[in-house]
Coordinates of N, CA and C in Angstrom, one line a residue:
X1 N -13.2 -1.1 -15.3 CA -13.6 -1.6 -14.0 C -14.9 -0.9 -13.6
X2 N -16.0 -2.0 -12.8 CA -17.3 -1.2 -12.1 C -17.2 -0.4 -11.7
X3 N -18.1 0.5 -10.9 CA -18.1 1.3 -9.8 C -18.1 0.3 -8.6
X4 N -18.2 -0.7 -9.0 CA -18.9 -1.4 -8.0 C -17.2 -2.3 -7.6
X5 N -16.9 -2.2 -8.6 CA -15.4 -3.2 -8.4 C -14.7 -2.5 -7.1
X6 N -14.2 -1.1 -7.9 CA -13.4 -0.4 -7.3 C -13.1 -0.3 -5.6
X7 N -14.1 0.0 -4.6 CA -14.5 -0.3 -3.5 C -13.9 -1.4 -2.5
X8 N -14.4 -2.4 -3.4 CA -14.0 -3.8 -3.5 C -12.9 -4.2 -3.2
X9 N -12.4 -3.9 -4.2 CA -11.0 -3.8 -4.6 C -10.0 -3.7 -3.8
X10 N -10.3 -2.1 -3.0 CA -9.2 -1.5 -2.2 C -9.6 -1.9 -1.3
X11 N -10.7 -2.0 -0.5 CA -10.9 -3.0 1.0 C -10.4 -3.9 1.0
X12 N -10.2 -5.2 -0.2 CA -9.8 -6.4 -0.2 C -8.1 -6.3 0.3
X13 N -7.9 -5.5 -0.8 CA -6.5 -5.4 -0.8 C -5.6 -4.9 0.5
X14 N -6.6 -4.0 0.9 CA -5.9 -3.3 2.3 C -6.2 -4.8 3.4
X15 N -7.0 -5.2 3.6 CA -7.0 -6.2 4.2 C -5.8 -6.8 3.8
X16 N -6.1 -7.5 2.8 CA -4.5 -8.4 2.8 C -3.5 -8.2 2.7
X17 N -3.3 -7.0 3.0 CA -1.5 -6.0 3.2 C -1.3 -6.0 5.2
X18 N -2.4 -6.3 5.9 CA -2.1 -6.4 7.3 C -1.5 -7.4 7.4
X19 N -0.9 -7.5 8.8 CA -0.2 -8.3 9.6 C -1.5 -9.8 9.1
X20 N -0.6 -10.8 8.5 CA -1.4 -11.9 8.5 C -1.9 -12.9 9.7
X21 N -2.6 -12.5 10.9 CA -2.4 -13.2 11.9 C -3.8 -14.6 11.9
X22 N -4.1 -15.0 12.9 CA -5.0 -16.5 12.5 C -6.4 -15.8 12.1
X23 N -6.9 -15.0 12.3 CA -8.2 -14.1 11.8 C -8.4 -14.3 10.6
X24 N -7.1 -13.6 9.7 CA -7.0 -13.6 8.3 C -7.1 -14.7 8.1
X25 N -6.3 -16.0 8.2 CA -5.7 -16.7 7.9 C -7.1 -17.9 7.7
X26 N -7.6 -17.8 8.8 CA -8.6 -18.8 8.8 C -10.3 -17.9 8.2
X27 N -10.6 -16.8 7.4 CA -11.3 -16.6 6.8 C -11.4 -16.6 5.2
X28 N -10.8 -18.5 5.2 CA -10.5 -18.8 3.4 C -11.8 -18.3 3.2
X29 N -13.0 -18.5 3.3 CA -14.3 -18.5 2.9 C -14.4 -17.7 1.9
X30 N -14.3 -16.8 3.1 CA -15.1 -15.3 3.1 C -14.0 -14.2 2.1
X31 N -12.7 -14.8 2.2 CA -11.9 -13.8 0.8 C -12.0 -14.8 -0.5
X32 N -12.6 -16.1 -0.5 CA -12.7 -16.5 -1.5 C -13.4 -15.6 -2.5
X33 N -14.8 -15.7 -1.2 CA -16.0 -15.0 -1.6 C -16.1 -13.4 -2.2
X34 N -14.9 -12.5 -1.4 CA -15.1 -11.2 -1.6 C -14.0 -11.1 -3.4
X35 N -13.2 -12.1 -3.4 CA -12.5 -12.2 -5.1 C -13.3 -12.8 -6.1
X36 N -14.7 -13.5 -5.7 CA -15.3 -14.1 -6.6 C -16.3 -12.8 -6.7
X37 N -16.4 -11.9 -6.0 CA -17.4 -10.6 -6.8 C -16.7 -10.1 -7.5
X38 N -15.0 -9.5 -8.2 CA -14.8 -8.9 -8.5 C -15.3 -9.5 -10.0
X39 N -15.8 -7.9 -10.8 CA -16.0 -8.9 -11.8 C -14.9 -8.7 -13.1
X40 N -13.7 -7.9 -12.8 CA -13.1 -7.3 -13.7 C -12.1 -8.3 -13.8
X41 N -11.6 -9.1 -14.4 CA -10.3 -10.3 -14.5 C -8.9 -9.5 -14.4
X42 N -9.0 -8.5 -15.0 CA -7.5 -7.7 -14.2 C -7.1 -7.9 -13.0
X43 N -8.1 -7.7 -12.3 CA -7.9 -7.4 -11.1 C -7.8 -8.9 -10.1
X44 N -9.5 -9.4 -10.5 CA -9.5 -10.2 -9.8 C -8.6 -11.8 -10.0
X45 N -7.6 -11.9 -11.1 CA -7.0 -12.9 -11.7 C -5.7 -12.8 -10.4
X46 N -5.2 -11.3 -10.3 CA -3.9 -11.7 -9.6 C -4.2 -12.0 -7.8
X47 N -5.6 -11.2 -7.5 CA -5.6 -12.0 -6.2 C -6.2 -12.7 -6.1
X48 N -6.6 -13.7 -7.1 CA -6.9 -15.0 -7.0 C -5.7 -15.7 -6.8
X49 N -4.5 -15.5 -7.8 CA -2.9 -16.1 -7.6 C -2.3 -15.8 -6.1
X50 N -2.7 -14.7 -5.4 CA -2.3 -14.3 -4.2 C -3.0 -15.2 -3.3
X51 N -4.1 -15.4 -3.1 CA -4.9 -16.4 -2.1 C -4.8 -18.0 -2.8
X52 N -4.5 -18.3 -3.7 CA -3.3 -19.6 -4.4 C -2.4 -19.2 -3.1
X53 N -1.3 -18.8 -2.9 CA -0.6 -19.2 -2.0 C -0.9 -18.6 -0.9
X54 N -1.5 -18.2 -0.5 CA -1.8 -17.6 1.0 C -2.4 -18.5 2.0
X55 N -3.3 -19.2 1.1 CA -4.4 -19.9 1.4 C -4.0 -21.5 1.9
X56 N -2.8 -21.8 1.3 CA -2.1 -23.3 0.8 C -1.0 -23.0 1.4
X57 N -0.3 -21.7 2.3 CA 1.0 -22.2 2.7 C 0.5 -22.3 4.4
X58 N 1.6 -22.7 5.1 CA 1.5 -22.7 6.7 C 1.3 -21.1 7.3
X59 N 0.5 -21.3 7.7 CA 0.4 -20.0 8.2 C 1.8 -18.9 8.8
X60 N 2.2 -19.9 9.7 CA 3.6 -19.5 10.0 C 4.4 -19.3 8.6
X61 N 4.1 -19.5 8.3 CA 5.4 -19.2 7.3 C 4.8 -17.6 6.4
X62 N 4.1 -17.9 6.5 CA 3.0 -16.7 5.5 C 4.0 -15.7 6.6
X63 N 3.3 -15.6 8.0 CA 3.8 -14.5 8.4 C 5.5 -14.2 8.7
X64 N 5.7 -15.7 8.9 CA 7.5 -15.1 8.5 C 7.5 -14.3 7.2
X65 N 7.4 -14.2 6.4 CA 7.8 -14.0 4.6 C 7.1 -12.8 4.9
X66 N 6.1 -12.7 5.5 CA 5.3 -11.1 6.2 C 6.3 -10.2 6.4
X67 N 6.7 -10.7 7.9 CA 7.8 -9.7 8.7 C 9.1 -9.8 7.8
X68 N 9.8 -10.9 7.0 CA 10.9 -10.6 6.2 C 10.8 -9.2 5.1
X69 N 9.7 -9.7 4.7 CA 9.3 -8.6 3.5 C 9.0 -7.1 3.8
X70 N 8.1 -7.1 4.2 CA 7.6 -5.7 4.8 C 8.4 -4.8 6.0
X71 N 8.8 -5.8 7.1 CA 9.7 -4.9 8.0 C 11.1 -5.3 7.8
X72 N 11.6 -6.2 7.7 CA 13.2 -6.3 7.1 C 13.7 -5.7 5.9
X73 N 12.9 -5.5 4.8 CA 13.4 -4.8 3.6 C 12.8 -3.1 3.7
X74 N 13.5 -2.6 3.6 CA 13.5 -1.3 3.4 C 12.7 -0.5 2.4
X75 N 13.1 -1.4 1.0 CA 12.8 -1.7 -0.7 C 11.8 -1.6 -0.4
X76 N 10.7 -2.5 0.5 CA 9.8 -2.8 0.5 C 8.4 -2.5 1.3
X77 N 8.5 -1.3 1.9 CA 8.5 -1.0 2.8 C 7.0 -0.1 2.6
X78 N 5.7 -0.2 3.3 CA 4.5 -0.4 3.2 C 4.2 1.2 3.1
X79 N 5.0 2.1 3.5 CA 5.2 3.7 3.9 C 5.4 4.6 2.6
X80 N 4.2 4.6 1.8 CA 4.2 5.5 0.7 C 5.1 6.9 0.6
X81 N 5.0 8.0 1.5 CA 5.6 9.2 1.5 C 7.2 8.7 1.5
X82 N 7.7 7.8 1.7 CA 8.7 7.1 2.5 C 9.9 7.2 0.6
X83 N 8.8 6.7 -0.2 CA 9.6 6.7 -1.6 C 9.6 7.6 -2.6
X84 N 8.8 9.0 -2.5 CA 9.0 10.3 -2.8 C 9.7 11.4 -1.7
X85 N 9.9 10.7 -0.7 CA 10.5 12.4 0.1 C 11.4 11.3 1.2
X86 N 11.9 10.5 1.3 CA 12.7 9.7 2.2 C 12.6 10.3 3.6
X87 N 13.5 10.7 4.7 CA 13.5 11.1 5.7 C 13.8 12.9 5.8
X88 N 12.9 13.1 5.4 CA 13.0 14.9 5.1 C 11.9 15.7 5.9
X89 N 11.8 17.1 5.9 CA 10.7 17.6 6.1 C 9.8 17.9 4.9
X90 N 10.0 17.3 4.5 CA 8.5 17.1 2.7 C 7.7 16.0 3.2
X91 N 8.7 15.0 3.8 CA 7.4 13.5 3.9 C 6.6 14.1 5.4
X92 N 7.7 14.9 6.4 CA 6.8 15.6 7.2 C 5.0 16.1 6.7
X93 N 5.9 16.9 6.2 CA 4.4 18.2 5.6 C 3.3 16.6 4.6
X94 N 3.8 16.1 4.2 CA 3.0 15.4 3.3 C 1.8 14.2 4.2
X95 N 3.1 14.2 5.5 CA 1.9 12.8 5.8 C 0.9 14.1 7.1
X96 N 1.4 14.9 6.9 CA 0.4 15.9 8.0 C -1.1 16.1 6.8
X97 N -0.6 16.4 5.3 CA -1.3 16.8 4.8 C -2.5 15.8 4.1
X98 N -2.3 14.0 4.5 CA -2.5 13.0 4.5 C -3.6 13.3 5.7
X99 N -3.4 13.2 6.6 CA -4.2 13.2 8.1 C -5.0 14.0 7.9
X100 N -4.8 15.4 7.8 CA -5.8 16.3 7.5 C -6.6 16.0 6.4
X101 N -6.5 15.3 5.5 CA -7.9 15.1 4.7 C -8.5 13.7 4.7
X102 N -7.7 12.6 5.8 CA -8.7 11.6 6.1 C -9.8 12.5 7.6
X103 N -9.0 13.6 8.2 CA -9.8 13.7 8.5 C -11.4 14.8 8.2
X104 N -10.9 15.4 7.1 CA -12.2 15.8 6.6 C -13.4 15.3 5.9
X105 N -13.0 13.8 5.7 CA -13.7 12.2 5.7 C -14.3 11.6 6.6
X106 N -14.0 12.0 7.9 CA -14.4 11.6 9.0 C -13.4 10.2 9.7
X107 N -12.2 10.2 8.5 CA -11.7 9.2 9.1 C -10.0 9.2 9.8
X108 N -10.5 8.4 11.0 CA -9.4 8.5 12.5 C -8.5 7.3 12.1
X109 N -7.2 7.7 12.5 CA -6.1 6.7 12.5 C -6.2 6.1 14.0
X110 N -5.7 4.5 14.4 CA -5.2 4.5 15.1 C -4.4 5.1 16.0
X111 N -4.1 4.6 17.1 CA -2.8 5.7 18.1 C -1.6 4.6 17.4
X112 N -0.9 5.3 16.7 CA 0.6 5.3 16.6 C 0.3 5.2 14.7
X113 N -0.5 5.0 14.2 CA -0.4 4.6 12.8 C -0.5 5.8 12.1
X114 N 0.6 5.7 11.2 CA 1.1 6.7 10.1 C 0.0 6.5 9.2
X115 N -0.7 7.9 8.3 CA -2.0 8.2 7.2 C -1.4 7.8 5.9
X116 N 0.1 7.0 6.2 CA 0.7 6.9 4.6 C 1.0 5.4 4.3
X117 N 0.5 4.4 5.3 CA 0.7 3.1 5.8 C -0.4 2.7 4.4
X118 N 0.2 1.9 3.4 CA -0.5 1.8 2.6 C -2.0 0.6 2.8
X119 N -2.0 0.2 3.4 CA -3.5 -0.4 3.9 C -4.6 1.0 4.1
X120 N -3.7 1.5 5.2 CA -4.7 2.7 5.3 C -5.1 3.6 4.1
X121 N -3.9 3.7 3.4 CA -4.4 4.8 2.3 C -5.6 4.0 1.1
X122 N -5.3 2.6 1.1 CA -6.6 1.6 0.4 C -7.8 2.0 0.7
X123 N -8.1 1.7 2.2 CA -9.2 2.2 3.2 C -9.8 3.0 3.1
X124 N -9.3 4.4 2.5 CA -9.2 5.6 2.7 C -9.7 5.6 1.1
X125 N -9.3 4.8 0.2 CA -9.9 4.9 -1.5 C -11.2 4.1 -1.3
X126 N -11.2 3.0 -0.8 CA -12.3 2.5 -1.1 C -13.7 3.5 -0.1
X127 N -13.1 4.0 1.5 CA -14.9 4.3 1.6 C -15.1 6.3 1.2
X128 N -13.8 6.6 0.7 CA -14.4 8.6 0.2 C -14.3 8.1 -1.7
X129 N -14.4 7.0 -1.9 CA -14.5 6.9 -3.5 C -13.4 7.0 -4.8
X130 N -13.5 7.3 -5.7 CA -12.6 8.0 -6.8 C -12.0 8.5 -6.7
X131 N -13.1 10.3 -6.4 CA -12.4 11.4 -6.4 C -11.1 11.8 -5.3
X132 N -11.3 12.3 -4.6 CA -10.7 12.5 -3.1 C -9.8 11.6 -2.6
X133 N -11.2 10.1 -3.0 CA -10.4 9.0 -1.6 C -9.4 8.3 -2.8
X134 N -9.4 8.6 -3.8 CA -8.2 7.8 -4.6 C -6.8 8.2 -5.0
X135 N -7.1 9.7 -4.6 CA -6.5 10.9 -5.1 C -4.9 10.7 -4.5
X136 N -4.8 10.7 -2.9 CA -3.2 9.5 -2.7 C -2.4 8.3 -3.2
X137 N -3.2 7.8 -3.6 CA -2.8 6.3 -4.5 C -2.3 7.0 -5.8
X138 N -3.0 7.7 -6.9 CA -2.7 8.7 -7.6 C -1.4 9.4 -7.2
X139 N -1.2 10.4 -6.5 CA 0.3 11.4 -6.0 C 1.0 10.2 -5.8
X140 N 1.0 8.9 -5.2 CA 2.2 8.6 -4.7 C 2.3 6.8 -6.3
X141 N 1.8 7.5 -7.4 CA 1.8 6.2 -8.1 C 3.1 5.7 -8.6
X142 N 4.2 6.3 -8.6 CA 5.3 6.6 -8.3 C 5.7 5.1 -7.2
X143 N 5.5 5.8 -6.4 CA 6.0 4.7 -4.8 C 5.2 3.9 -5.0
X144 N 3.8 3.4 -5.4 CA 3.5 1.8 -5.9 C 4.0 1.1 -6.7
X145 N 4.8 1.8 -7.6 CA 5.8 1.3 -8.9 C 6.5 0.6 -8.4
X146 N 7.1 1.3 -7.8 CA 8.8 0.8 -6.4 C 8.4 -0.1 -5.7
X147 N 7.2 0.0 -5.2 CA 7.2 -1.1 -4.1 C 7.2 -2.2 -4.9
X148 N 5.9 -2.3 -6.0 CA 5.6 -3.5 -7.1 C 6.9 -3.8 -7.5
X149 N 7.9 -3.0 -7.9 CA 8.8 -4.2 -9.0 C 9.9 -4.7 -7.5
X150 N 10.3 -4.0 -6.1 CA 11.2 -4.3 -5.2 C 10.2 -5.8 -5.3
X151 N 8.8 -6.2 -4.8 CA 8.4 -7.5 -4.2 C 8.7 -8.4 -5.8
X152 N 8.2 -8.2 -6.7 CA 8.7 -8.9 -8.1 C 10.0 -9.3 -8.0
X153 N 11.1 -8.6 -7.6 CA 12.5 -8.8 -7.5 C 12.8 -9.8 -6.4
X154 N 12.1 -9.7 -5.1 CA 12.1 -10.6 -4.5 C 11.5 -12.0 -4.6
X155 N 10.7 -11.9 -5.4 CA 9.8 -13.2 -5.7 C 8.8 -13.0 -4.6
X156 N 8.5 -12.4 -4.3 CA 6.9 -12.2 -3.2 C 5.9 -12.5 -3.9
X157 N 5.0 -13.0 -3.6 CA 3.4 -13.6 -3.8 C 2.7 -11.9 -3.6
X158 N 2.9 -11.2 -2.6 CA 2.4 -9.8 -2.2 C 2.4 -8.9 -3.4
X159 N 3.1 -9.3 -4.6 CA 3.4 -8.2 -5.9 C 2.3 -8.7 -6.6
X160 N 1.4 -9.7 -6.0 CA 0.0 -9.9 -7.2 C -1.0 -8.6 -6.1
X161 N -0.7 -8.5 -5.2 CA -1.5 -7.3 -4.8 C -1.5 -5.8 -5.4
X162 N -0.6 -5.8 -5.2 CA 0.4 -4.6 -5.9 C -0.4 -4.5 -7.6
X163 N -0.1 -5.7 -8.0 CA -0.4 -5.8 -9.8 C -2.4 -5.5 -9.7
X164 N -3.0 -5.5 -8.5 CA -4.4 -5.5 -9.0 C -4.3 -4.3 -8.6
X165 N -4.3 -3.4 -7.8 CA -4.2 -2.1 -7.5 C -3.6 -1.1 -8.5
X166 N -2.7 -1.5 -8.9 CA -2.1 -0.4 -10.4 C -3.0 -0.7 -11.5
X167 N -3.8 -1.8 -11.4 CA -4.1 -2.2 -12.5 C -5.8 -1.2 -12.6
X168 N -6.2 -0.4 -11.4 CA -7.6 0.0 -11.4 C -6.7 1.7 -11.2
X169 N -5.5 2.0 -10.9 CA -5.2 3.4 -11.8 C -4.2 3.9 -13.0
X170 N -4.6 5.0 -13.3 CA -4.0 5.0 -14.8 C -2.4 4.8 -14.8
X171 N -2.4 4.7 -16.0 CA -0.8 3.9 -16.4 C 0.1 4.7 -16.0
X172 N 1.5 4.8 -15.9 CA 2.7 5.7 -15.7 C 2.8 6.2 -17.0
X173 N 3.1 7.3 -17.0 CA 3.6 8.0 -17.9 C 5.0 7.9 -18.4
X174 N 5.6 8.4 -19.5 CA 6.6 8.5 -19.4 C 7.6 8.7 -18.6
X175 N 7.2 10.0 -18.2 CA 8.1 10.9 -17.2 C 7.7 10.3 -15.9
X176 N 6.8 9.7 -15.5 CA 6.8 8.7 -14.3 C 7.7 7.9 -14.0
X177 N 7.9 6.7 -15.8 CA 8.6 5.9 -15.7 C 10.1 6.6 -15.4
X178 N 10.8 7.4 -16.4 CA 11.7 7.9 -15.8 C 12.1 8.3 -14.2
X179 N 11.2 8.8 -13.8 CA 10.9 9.3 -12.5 C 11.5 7.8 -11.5
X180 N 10.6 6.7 -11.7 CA 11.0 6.1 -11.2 C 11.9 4.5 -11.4
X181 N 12.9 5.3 -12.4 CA 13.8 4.5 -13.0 C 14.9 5.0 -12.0
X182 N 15.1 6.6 -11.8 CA 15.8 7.5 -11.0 C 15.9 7.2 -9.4
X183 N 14.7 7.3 -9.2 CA 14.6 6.6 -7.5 C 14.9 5.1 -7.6
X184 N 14.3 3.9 -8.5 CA 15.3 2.9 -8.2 C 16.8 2.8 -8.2
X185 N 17.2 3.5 -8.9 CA 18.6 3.4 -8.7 C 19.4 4.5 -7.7
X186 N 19.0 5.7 -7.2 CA 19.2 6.5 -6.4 C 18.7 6.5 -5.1
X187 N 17.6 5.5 -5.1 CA 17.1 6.2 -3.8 C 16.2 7.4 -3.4
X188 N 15.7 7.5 -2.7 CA 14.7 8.7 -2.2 C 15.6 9.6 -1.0
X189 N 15.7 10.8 -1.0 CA 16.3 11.6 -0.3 C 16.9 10.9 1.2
X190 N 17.6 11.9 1.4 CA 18.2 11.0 2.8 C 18.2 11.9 3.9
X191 N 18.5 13.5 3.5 CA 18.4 15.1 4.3 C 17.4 14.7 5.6
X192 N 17.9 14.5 7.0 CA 16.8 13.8 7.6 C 15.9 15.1 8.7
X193 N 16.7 16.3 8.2 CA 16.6 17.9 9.2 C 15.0 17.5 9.2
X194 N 14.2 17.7 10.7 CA 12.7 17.9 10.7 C 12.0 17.0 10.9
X195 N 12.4 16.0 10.8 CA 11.4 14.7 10.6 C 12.4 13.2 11.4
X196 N 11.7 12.6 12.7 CA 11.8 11.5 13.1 C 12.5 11.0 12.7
X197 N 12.9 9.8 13.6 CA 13.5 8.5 12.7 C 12.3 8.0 12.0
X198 N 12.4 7.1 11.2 CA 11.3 6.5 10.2 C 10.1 5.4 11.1
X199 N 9.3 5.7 11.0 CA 7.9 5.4 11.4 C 7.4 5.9 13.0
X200 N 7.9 7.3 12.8 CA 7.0 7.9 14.0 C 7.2 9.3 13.1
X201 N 6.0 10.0 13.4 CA 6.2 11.8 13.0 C 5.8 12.8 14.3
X202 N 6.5 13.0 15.0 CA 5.8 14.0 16.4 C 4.9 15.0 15.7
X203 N 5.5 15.5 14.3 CA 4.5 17.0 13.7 C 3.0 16.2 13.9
X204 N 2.7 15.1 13.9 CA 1.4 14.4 13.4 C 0.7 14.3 15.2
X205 N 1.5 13.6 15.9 CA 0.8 13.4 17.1 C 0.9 15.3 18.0
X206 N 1.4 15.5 17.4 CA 1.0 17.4 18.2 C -0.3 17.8 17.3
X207 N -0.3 17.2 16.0 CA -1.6 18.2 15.5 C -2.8 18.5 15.9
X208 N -3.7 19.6 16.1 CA -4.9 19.5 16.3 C -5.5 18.5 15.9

């Protein structure tokens, strides 16, 4: 993949992991446009398959299959820290440790949005680069595995996003795959001592 892909890539993709509201929906153009630069066919083949049906279903319905997917399944669930450390004080410390280095990038979260909301952590690869800004995608490649094969299992259109994003970092390892043979069938911790109900962290809104 370019240098030039990469960037690309994870903007595109973080884009099309939001709420699909009429904005998206009605800028066929312009994501035609931003899948016709990619020049890598790995990548750019499955979200070409993704805007195939994005593009061609009722909008309404796009976003029903939205909210079923992403907020009704659990499986499926957009919160990276969420499939290495479940409801613990690890995903605590991790998404504090998340915040603190978008913010030494200069970059601010919304008020209420979690630094492990995988759109964000895209955003966060494509404008600090490789090194640094890729470096979360990398720790949690694990919990993109999970999410990819949960939306495959469901038959989601959203797993061709998934497939161009793994497809621009390195492969699982063995002991990955194991790793996350273990959490599909186990589950990610459940010990909830320290840390919120799931999608709020007070450690995060107290921090400097």
């Amino acid at each position: 993949m370019t240098p030039e892909d990469r960037p690309r890539l994870f903007d595109l993709v973080s884009l099309l992991l939001t709420y699909p509201d009429s904005r998206l929906s009605g800028a066929a153009g312009e994501l035609r446009a931003a899948v016709g630069e990619l020049t890598d066919p790995a990548v750019r083949e499955p979200l070409t398959a993704f805007l195939g049906w994005f593009l061609t279903t009722d909008p309404i319905d796009v976003e029903a299959h939205y909210v079923r997917t992403f907020d009704l399944r659990r499986r499926c669930g957009l919160y990276l820290t969420y499939y290495l450390h479940g409801d613990t004080r690890k995903r605590g410390i991790a998404l504090l440790t998340l915040k603190q280095r978008y913010r030494a990038h200069g970059l601010r979260l919304a008020d209420g949005e979690l630094p492990d909301l995988l759109p964000v952590v895209l955003e966060f690869a494509a404008v600090a680069g490789p090194g640094d800004g890729e470096a979360p995608l990398r720790q949690h490649r694990r919990g993109l595995e999970l999410l990819r094969s949960a939306l495959r299992e469901n038959g989601s259109p959203y797993a061709h996003l998934l497939d161009a994003v793994v497809a621009a970092l390195p492969p699982l390892s063995t002991a990955d795959r194991e790793a996350v043979r273990a959490l599909a069938e186990d589950g990610p911790p459940v010990e909830s001592v320290g840390l919120a109900p799931f999608g709020s962290c007070p450690s995060l809104e107290s921090a400097p």
